[in-house]
Amino acid sequence: MYAEELRRARRVVVKVGTSLVTHPNGRLHQGRLEMLVRQLSDLHAAGLEPVLVTSGAVGAGIGRLGAEGRPASLTEKQAFAAVGQGLLMHSYEKLFAEYGVTVAQILLTREDLEHPERRANARATMQLLLEWRVLPIVNENDTVTSEEIRVGDNDTLSARVAVLVDADLLIILSDVDGLFPADPRSRPDLEVLSVVEELSEELWSAAGGAGTPGGTGGMRTKLEAAAICQERGIPMVIASGHRQGVLTEILSGEVPGTLFRWPHGTARRRGG
Ligand code: GLU
């Protein structure tokens, strides 16, 4: 029934977290990047319009400069991001080039997304890049954002990007298989929810606040992303980024994770 809406998706935002794209020591995980780039290139070749939202700048900067384990000040994190963002883009650009896909870097802040003129500029630029068949690669502009003014996590950033570009679907690739009805660390017997149609109190309390080491997100920020998508009626999927061919699988209508869809009164609104 909802397989059809997944098969019809054309403009698809895909988010990958730090724990997927980097090793625990911060080095970029080339094998995973390759797997991701191959899948995104296949979607691109099939005429879809993928947009990648990637974390890993701070992690990769730490990996390169060897500051692992040291608590970093805000300025240090910003400096790590400045180093790591270059490393990330270098890897993506090299890998996508092998498939003949041109990429563009878009670094956004919360202010860019909220200020009418900057938002309109970001929207128009991304629109044009997609018309040119260029694949936008988005991250937060960590180097210039302080704690108070950052989006702070790429789960909600990816949802805001999905709204900005009028995406048909947001896919959050994680190192977990989807959304569990309670904390799976205390209830290992639980299975992921396959479909969520309402962000109930139970889900919010089950999501708690914990994220993964190295990344900033957790289930809570994923639910916040879902709430942003819900407002615009954009379906969202959480699935494991470790799964071979996961993007193709989702877009052929099989969700090996959790699908969030909004049948109750959330007519699709467009207009960024
Ligand atoms: N923008 C951060 C980075 O690239 C990641 C934020 C997050 O992990 O959600 O390191």
mmCIF file of C-alpha atoms and ligand atoms in Angstrom:
data_model
loop_
_atom_site.group_PDB
_atom_site.id
_atom_site.type_symbol
_atom_site.label_atom_id
_atom_site.label_comp_id
_atom_site.label_asym_id
_atom_site.label_seq_id
_atom_site.Cartn_x
_atom_site.Cartn_y
_atom_site.Cartn_z
ATOM 1 C CA MET A 1 0.000 0.000 0.000
ATOM 2 C CA TYR A 2 2.632 2.531 0.943
ATOM 3 C CA ALA A 3 5.204 0.757 -1.248
ATOM 4 C CA GLU A 4 3.838 2.822 -4.095
ATOM 5 C CA GLU A 5 4.699 6.160 -2.457
ATOM 6 C CA LEU A 6 8.270 4.981 -1.925
ATOM 7 C CA ARG A 7 8.593 3.769 -5.512
ATOM 8 C CA ARG A 8 7.355 7.131 -6.762
ATOM 9 C CA ALA A 9 9.866 9.165 -4.712
ATOM 10 C CA ARG A 10 12.160 11.199 -6.951
ATOM 11 C CA ARG A 11 13.778 13.825 -4.767
ATOM 12 C CA VAL A 12 15.302 11.933 -1.875
ATOM 13 C CA VAL A 13 17.365 13.338 1.001
ATOM 14 C CA VAL A 14 19.713 10.750 2.522
ATOM 15 C CA LYS A 15 21.393 11.434 5.869
ATOM 16 C CA VAL A 16 24.431 9.552 7.163
ATOM 17 C CA GLY A 17 25.832 9.925 10.672
ATOM 18 C CA THR A 18 29.362 10.163 12.000
ATOM 19 C CA SER A 19 29.371 6.591 13.298
ATOM 20 C CA LEU A 20 28.666 5.319 9.780
ATOM 21 C CA VAL A 21 31.218 7.341 7.861
ATOM 22 C CA THR A 22 34.095 7.255 10.354
ATOM 23 C CA HIS A 23 35.958 4.563 12.273
ATOM 24 C CA PRO A 24 35.881 4.884 16.083
ATOM 25 C CA ASN A 25 39.284 6.625 15.882
ATOM 26 C CA GLY A 26 37.837 9.249 13.535
ATOM 27 C CA ARG A 27 39.457 8.052 10.312
ATOM 28 C CA LEU A 28 37.015 8.125 7.402
ATOM 29 C CA HIS A 29 35.576 4.694 6.697
ATOM 30 C CA GLN A 30 36.364 4.425 2.996
ATOM 31 C CA GLY A 31 34.530 1.102 2.575
ATOM 32 C CA ARG A 32 31.281 2.562 3.886
ATOM 33 C CA LEU A 33 31.697 5.750 1.903
ATOM 34 C CA GLU A 34 32.197 3.668 -1.236
ATOM 35 C CA MET A 35 29.099 1.605 -0.545
ATOM 36 C CA LEU A 36 27.065 4.755 0.019
ATOM 37 C CA VAL A 37 28.414 6.563 -3.036
ATOM 38 C CA ARG A 38 27.744 3.549 -5.268
ATOM 39 C CA GLN A 39 24.113 3.426 -4.150
ATOM 40 C CA LEU A 40 23.571 7.174 -4.488
ATOM 41 C CA SER A 41 25.175 7.093 -7.943
ATOM 42 C CA ASP A 42 22.799 4.306 -8.975
ATOM 43 C CA LEU A 43 19.822 6.397 -7.861
ATOM 44 C CA HIS A 44 21.219 9.390 -9.706
ATOM 45 C CA ALA A 45 21.713 7.304 -12.859
ATOM 46 C CA ALA A 46 18.115 6.073 -12.564
ATOM 47 C CA GLY A 47 16.928 9.685 -12.846
ATOM 48 C CA LEU A 48 16.292 10.335 -9.146
ATOM 49 C CA GLU A 49 17.501 13.488 -7.405
ATOM 50 C CA PRO A 50 19.448 12.399 -4.339
ATOM 51 C CA VAL A 51 20.683 14.991 -1.831
ATOM 52 C CA LEU A 52 23.220 13.809 0.758
ATOM 53 C CA VAL A 53 23.371 15.222 4.278
ATOM 54 C CA THR A 54 26.563 13.982 5.852
ATOM 55 C CA SER A 55 28.073 14.247 9.318
ATOM 56 C CA GLY A 56 31.652 13.355 10.102
ATOM 57 C CA ALA A 57 33.491 16.665 9.755
ATOM 58 C CA VAL A 58 34.369 17.011 13.426
ATOM 59 C CA GLY A 59 35.125 13.268 13.711
ATOM 60 C CA ALA A 60 37.354 13.242 10.633
ATOM 61 C CA GLY A 61 39.191 16.351 11.858
ATOM 62 C CA ILE A 62 39.846 14.652 15.184
ATOM 63 C CA GLY A 63 40.958 11.524 13.313
ATOM 64 C CA ARG A 64 43.450 13.516 11.253
ATOM 65 C CA LEU A 65 44.815 15.670 14.061
ATOM 66 C CA GLY A 66 44.934 12.864 16.568
ATOM 67 C CA ALA A 67 42.992 14.442 19.443
ATOM 68 C CA GLU A 68 40.892 11.372 20.137
ATOM 69 C CA GLY A 69 39.478 11.139 23.642
ATOM 70 C CA ARG A 70 40.341 14.728 24.537
ATOM 71 C CA PRO A 71 37.293 16.805 25.418
ATOM 72 C CA ALA A 72 37.241 19.591 22.867
ATOM 73 C CA SER A 73 36.276 23.216 23.452
ATOM 74 C CA LEU A 74 33.861 24.815 21.006
ATOM 75 C CA THR A 75 36.701 26.541 19.136
ATOM 76 C CA GLU A 76 38.598 23.255 18.900
ATOM 77 C CA LYS A 77 35.513 21.505 17.512
ATOM 78 C CA GLN A 78 35.123 24.276 14.961
ATOM 79 C CA ALA A 79 38.761 23.904 13.950
ATOM 80 C CA PHE A 80 38.398 20.094 13.725
ATOM 81 C CA ALA A 81 35.344 20.617 11.516
ATOM 82 C CA ALA A 82 37.287 22.956 9.232
ATOM 83 C CA VAL A 83 39.920 20.244 8.699
ATOM 84 C CA GLY A 84 37.465 17.343 8.568
ATOM 85 C CA GLN A 85 34.979 18.942 6.169
ATOM 86 C CA GLY A 86 37.754 19.185 3.580
ATOM 87 C CA LEU A 87 38.668 15.537 4.123
ATOM 88 C CA LEU A 88 35.029 14.488 3.799
ATOM 89 C CA MET A 89 34.478 16.413 0.566
ATOM 90 C CA HIS A 90 37.757 15.170 -0.864
ATOM 91 C CA SER A 91 36.631 11.564 -0.363
ATOM 92 C CA TYR A 92 33.103 12.141 -1.689
ATOM 93 C CA GLU A 93 34.309 14.101 -4.714
ATOM 94 C CA LYS A 94 36.860 11.378 -5.616
ATOM 95 C CA LEU A 95 34.376 8.528 -5.175
ATOM 96 C CA PHE A 96 31.462 10.207 -6.998
ATOM 97 C CA ALA A 97 33.779 11.181 -9.874
ATOM 98 C CA GLU A 98 34.336 7.469 -10.550
ATOM 99 C CA TYR A 99 30.631 7.239 -11.365
ATOM 100 C CA GLY A 100 30.620 10.468 -13.355
ATOM 101 C CA VAL A 101 28.531 12.277 -10.739
ATOM 102 C CA THR A 102 29.363 15.924 -10.012
ATOM 103 C CA VAL A 103 28.875 17.037 -6.438
ATOM 104 C CA ALA A 104 28.494 20.406 -4.713
ATOM 105 C CA GLN A 105 29.159 21.359 -1.114
ATOM 106 C CA ILE A 106 26.437 23.220 0.784
ATOM 107 C CA LEU A 107 27.214 24.336 4.335
ATOM 108 C CA LEU A 108 24.208 25.688 6.222
ATOM 109 C CA THR A 109 23.514 27.210 9.608
ATOM 110 C CA ARG A 110 20.244 27.562 11.442
ATOM 111 C CA GLU A 111 20.226 31.255 10.599
ATOM 112 C CA ASP A 112 20.555 30.449 6.894
ATOM 113 C CA LEU A 113 17.466 28.285 7.191
ATOM 114 C CA GLU A 114 15.492 30.866 9.149
ATOM 115 C CA HIS A 115 16.455 34.167 7.502
ATOM 116 C CA PRO A 116 14.016 34.682 4.608
ATOM 117 C CA GLU A 117 16.521 35.934 2.064
ATOM 118 C CA ARG A 118 19.299 33.479 2.911
ATOM 119 C CA ARG A 119 16.782 30.657 2.959
ATOM 120 C CA ALA A 120 15.469 31.680 -0.463
ATOM 121 C CA ASN A 121 19.042 31.803 -1.786
ATOM 122 C CA ALA A 122 19.875 28.364 -0.421
ATOM 123 C CA ARG A 123 16.649 26.993 -1.880
ATOM 124 C CA ALA A 124 17.190 28.522 -5.310
ATOM 125 C CA THR A 125 20.806 27.327 -5.456
ATOM 126 C CA MET A 126 19.890 23.782 -4.517
ATOM 127 C CA GLN A 127 17.060 23.804 -6.991
ATOM 128 C CA LEU A 128 19.417 24.852 -9.785
ATOM 129 C CA LEU A 129 22.055 22.288 -8.810
ATOM 130 C CA LEU A 130 19.416 19.564 -8.989
ATOM 131 C CA GLU A 131 18.282 20.808 -12.394
ATOM 132 C CA TRP A 132 21.919 20.598 -13.497
ATOM 133 C CA ARG A 133 21.980 17.006 -12.186
ATOM 134 C CA VAL A 134 24.601 17.929 -9.588
ATOM 135 C CA LEU A 135 24.363 16.055 -6.300
ATOM 136 C CA PRO A 136 24.345 18.460 -3.327
ATOM 137 C CA ILE A 137 26.284 17.358 -0.242
ATOM 138 C CA VAL A 138 25.105 19.223 2.851
ATOM 139 C CA ASN A 139 26.504 19.637 6.339
ATOM 140 C CA GLU A 140 26.117 22.212 9.037
ATOM 141 C CA ASN A 141 28.669 25.016 8.768
ATOM 142 C CA ASP A 142 30.183 23.979 12.092
ATOM 143 C CA THR A 143 33.117 26.363 11.890
ATOM 144 C CA VAL A 144 30.958 29.482 12.250
ATOM 145 C CA THR A 145 28.132 28.294 14.490
ATOM 146 C CA SER A 146 28.191 28.605 18.270
ATOM 147 C CA GLU A 147 26.210 26.257 20.513
ATOM 148 C CA GLU A 148 23.317 28.716 20.786
ATOM 149 C CA ILE A 149 22.804 29.207 17.085
ATOM 150 C CA ARG A 150 23.490 25.794 15.614
ATOM 151 C CA VAL A 151 20.967 23.293 14.378
ATOM 152 C CA GLY A 152 23.277 21.036 16.354
ATOM 153 C CA ASP A 153 22.527 17.655 14.889
ATOM 154 C CA ASN A 154 22.258 16.446 11.351
ATOM 155 C CA ASP A 155 19.053 14.463 11.908
ATOM 156 C CA THR A 156 17.005 17.640 12.260
ATOM 157 C CA LEU A 157 19.217 19.415 9.713
ATOM 158 C CA SER A 158 18.368 16.704 7.171
ATOM 159 C CA ALA A 159 14.630 17.131 7.866
ATOM 160 C CA ARG A 160 14.930 20.891 7.400
ATOM 161 C CA VAL A 161 16.806 20.274 4.153
ATOM 162 C CA ALA A 162 14.060 17.882 3.029
ATOM 163 C CA VAL A 163 11.533 20.693 3.610
ATOM 164 C CA LEU A 164 13.809 23.251 1.914
ATOM 165 C CA VAL A 165 14.071 21.240 -1.313
ATOM 166 C CA ASP A 166 10.488 19.865 -1.246
ATOM 167 C CA ALA A 167 11.810 16.310 -0.989
ATOM 168 C CA ASP A 168 9.542 13.339 -1.585
ATOM 169 C CA LEU A 169 11.313 11.283 1.080
ATOM 170 C CA LEU A 170 13.932 11.541 3.846
ATOM 171 C CA ILE A 171 16.062 8.480 4.585
ATOM 172 C CA ILE A 172 18.152 8.523 7.770
ATOM 173 C CA LEU A 173 20.821 5.840 7.647
ATOM 174 C CA SER A 174 21.974 4.926 11.101
ATOM 175 C CA ASP A 175 23.898 2.203 12.867
ATOM 176 C CA VAL A 176 20.652 0.889 14.313
ATOM 177 C CA ASP A 177 18.005 -0.955 12.312
ATOM 178 C CA GLY A 178 15.166 1.499 12.941
ATOM 179 C CA LEU A 179 13.032 2.839 15.766
ATOM 180 C CA PHE A 180 12.428 0.532 18.699
ATOM 181 C CA PRO A 181 9.271 0.803 20.849
ATOM 182 C CA ALA A 182 11.530 1.008 23.955
ATOM 183 C CA ASP A 183 15.258 1.298 24.640
ATOM 184 C CA PRO A 184 16.729 -1.842 22.966
ATOM 185 C CA ARG A 185 19.680 -1.843 25.363
ATOM 186 C CA SER A 186 17.341 -2.728 28.212
ATOM 187 C CA ARG A 187 14.999 -4.889 26.086
ATOM 188 C CA PRO A 188 17.130 -6.838 23.574
ATOM 189 C CA ASP A 189 14.089 -8.945 22.594
ATOM 190 C CA LEU A 190 12.346 -5.994 20.930
ATOM 191 C CA GLU A 191 12.000 -5.612 17.195
ATOM 192 C CA VAL A 192 11.951 -2.325 15.300
ATOM 193 C CA LEU A 193 8.617 -0.746 14.499
ATOM 194 C CA SER A 194 7.948 -1.158 10.798
ATOM 195 C CA VAL A 195 5.479 1.715 10.395
ATOM 196 C CA VAL A 196 4.867 4.792 12.549
ATOM 197 C CA GLU A 197 1.918 7.014 11.705
ATOM 198 C CA GLU A 198 1.758 9.076 14.855
ATOM 199 C CA LEU A 199 4.456 10.482 17.158
ATOM 200 C CA SER A 200 2.895 9.325 20.412
ATOM 201 C CA GLU A 201 3.979 10.200 23.959
ATOM 202 C CA GLU A 202 5.185 6.597 24.360
ATOM 203 C CA LEU A 203 7.547 6.989 21.408
ATOM 204 C CA TRP A 204 8.985 10.242 22.726
ATOM 205 C CA SER A 205 9.630 8.761 26.138
ATOM 206 C CA ALA A 206 11.109 5.559 24.655
ATOM 207 C CA ALA A 207 13.451 7.647 22.495
ATOM 208 C CA GLY A 208 15.130 9.157 25.556
ATOM 209 C CA GLY A 209 18.131 11.330 24.843
ATOM 210 C CA ALA A 210 21.168 9.162 24.261
ATOM 211 C CA GLY A 211 23.200 9.453 21.085
ATOM 212 C CA THR A 212 26.081 7.405 19.720
ATOM 213 C CA PRO A 213 29.704 8.078 20.654
ATOM 214 C CA GLY A 214 31.244 10.467 18.124
ATOM 215 C CA GLY A 215 27.873 11.628 16.796
ATOM 216 C CA THR A 216 25.368 14.034 18.245
ATOM 217 C CA GLY A 217 22.118 12.384 17.269
ATOM 218 C CA GLY A 218 20.120 9.715 19.023
ATOM 219 C CA MET A 219 16.569 8.495 18.711
ATOM 220 C CA ARG A 220 15.275 11.763 20.132
ATOM 221 C CA THR A 221 16.754 13.871 17.315
ATOM 222 C CA LYS A 222 15.392 11.309 14.832
ATOM 223 C CA LEU A 223 11.903 11.799 16.252
ATOM 224 C CA GLU A 224 12.426 15.553 16.071
ATOM 225 C CA ALA A 225 13.326 15.074 12.410
ATOM 226 C CA ALA A 226 10.154 13.023 11.968
ATOM 227 C CA ALA A 227 8.093 15.824 13.568
ATOM 228 C CA ILE A 228 9.527 18.331 11.062
ATOM 229 C CA CYS A 229 8.730 15.948 8.187
ATOM 230 C CA GLN A 230 5.239 15.360 9.549
ATOM 231 C CA GLU A 231 4.413 19.063 9.334
ATOM 232 C CA ARG A 232 5.022 18.915 5.597
ATOM 233 C CA GLY A 233 3.737 15.403 5.058
ATOM 234 C CA ILE A 234 7.154 14.133 3.944
ATOM 235 C CA PRO A 235 7.607 10.412 4.642
ATOM 236 C CA MET A 236 10.774 9.414 6.482
ATOM 237 C CA VAL A 237 12.657 6.149 6.893
ATOM 238 C CA ILE A 238 15.213 5.108 9.514
ATOM 239 C CA ALA A 239 17.250 2.102 8.430
ATOM 240 C CA SER A 240 20.671 0.579 8.957
ATOM 241 C CA GLY A 241 23.399 2.020 6.783
ATOM 242 C CA HIS A 242 25.308 -1.244 7.186
ATOM 243 C CA ARG A 243 22.830 -3.093 5.022
ATOM 244 C CA GLN A 244 23.950 -3.785 1.463
ATOM 245 C CA GLY A 245 21.758 -2.063 -1.101
ATOM 246 C CA VAL A 246 19.597 -0.450 1.578
ATOM 247 C CA LEU A 247 18.668 2.627 -0.493
ATOM 248 C CA THR A 248 17.551 0.621 -3.513
ATOM 249 C CA GLU A 249 15.602 -1.659 -1.235
ATOM 250 C CA ILE A 250 13.744 1.273 0.365
ATOM 251 C CA LEU A 251 13.013 2.914 -2.973
ATOM 252 C CA SER A 252 11.645 -0.306 -4.370
ATOM 253 C CA GLY A 253 9.077 -0.239 -1.563
ATOM 254 C CA GLU A 254 10.673 -2.633 0.933
ATOM 255 C CA VAL A 255 11.573 -0.884 4.157
ATOM 256 C CA PRO A 256 14.114 -2.837 6.232
ATOM 257 C CA GLY A 257 13.601 -0.425 9.124
ATOM 258 C CA THR A 258 10.984 2.084 10.253
ATOM 259 C CA LEU A 259 8.772 4.028 7.851
ATOM 260 C CA PHE A 260 7.147 7.199 9.169
ATOM 261 C CA ARG A 261 4.129 8.165 7.127
ATOM 262 C CA TRP A 262 1.401 10.686 7.774
ATOM 263 C CA PRO A 263 -2.059 9.604 6.678
ATOM 264 C CA HIS A 264 -3.893 11.733 9.266
ATOM 265 C CA GLY A 265 -4.446 15.263 8.066
ATOM 266 C CA THR A 266 -0.999 16.260 6.902
ATOM 267 C CA ALA A 267 -1.616 17.222 3.309
ATOM 268 C CA ARG A 268 1.614 17.828 1.482
ATOM 269 C CA ARG A 269 2.483 21.522 1.437
ATOM 270 C CA ARG A 270 5.123 22.823 -0.889
ATOM 271 C CA GLY A 271 7.097 25.998 -0.941
ATOM 272 C CA GLY A 272 10.244 25.450 1.171
HETATM 273 N N1 GLU B 1 27.941 18.579 11.687
HETATM 274 C C1 GLU B 1 28.595 17.618 12.525
HETATM 275 C C2 GLU B 1 29.820 17.014 11.814
HETATM 276 O O1 GLU B 1 29.908 17.047 10.618
HETATM 277 C C3 GLU B 1 27.714 16.457 12.868
HETATM 278 C C4 GLU B 1 26.477 16.722 13.617
HETATM 279 C C5 GLU B 1 25.812 15.352 13.935
HETATM 280 O O2 GLU B 1 26.537 14.400 14.251
HETATM 281 O O3 GLU B 1 24.612 15.227 13.846
HETATM 282 O O4 GLU B 1 30.681 16.479 12.486
#
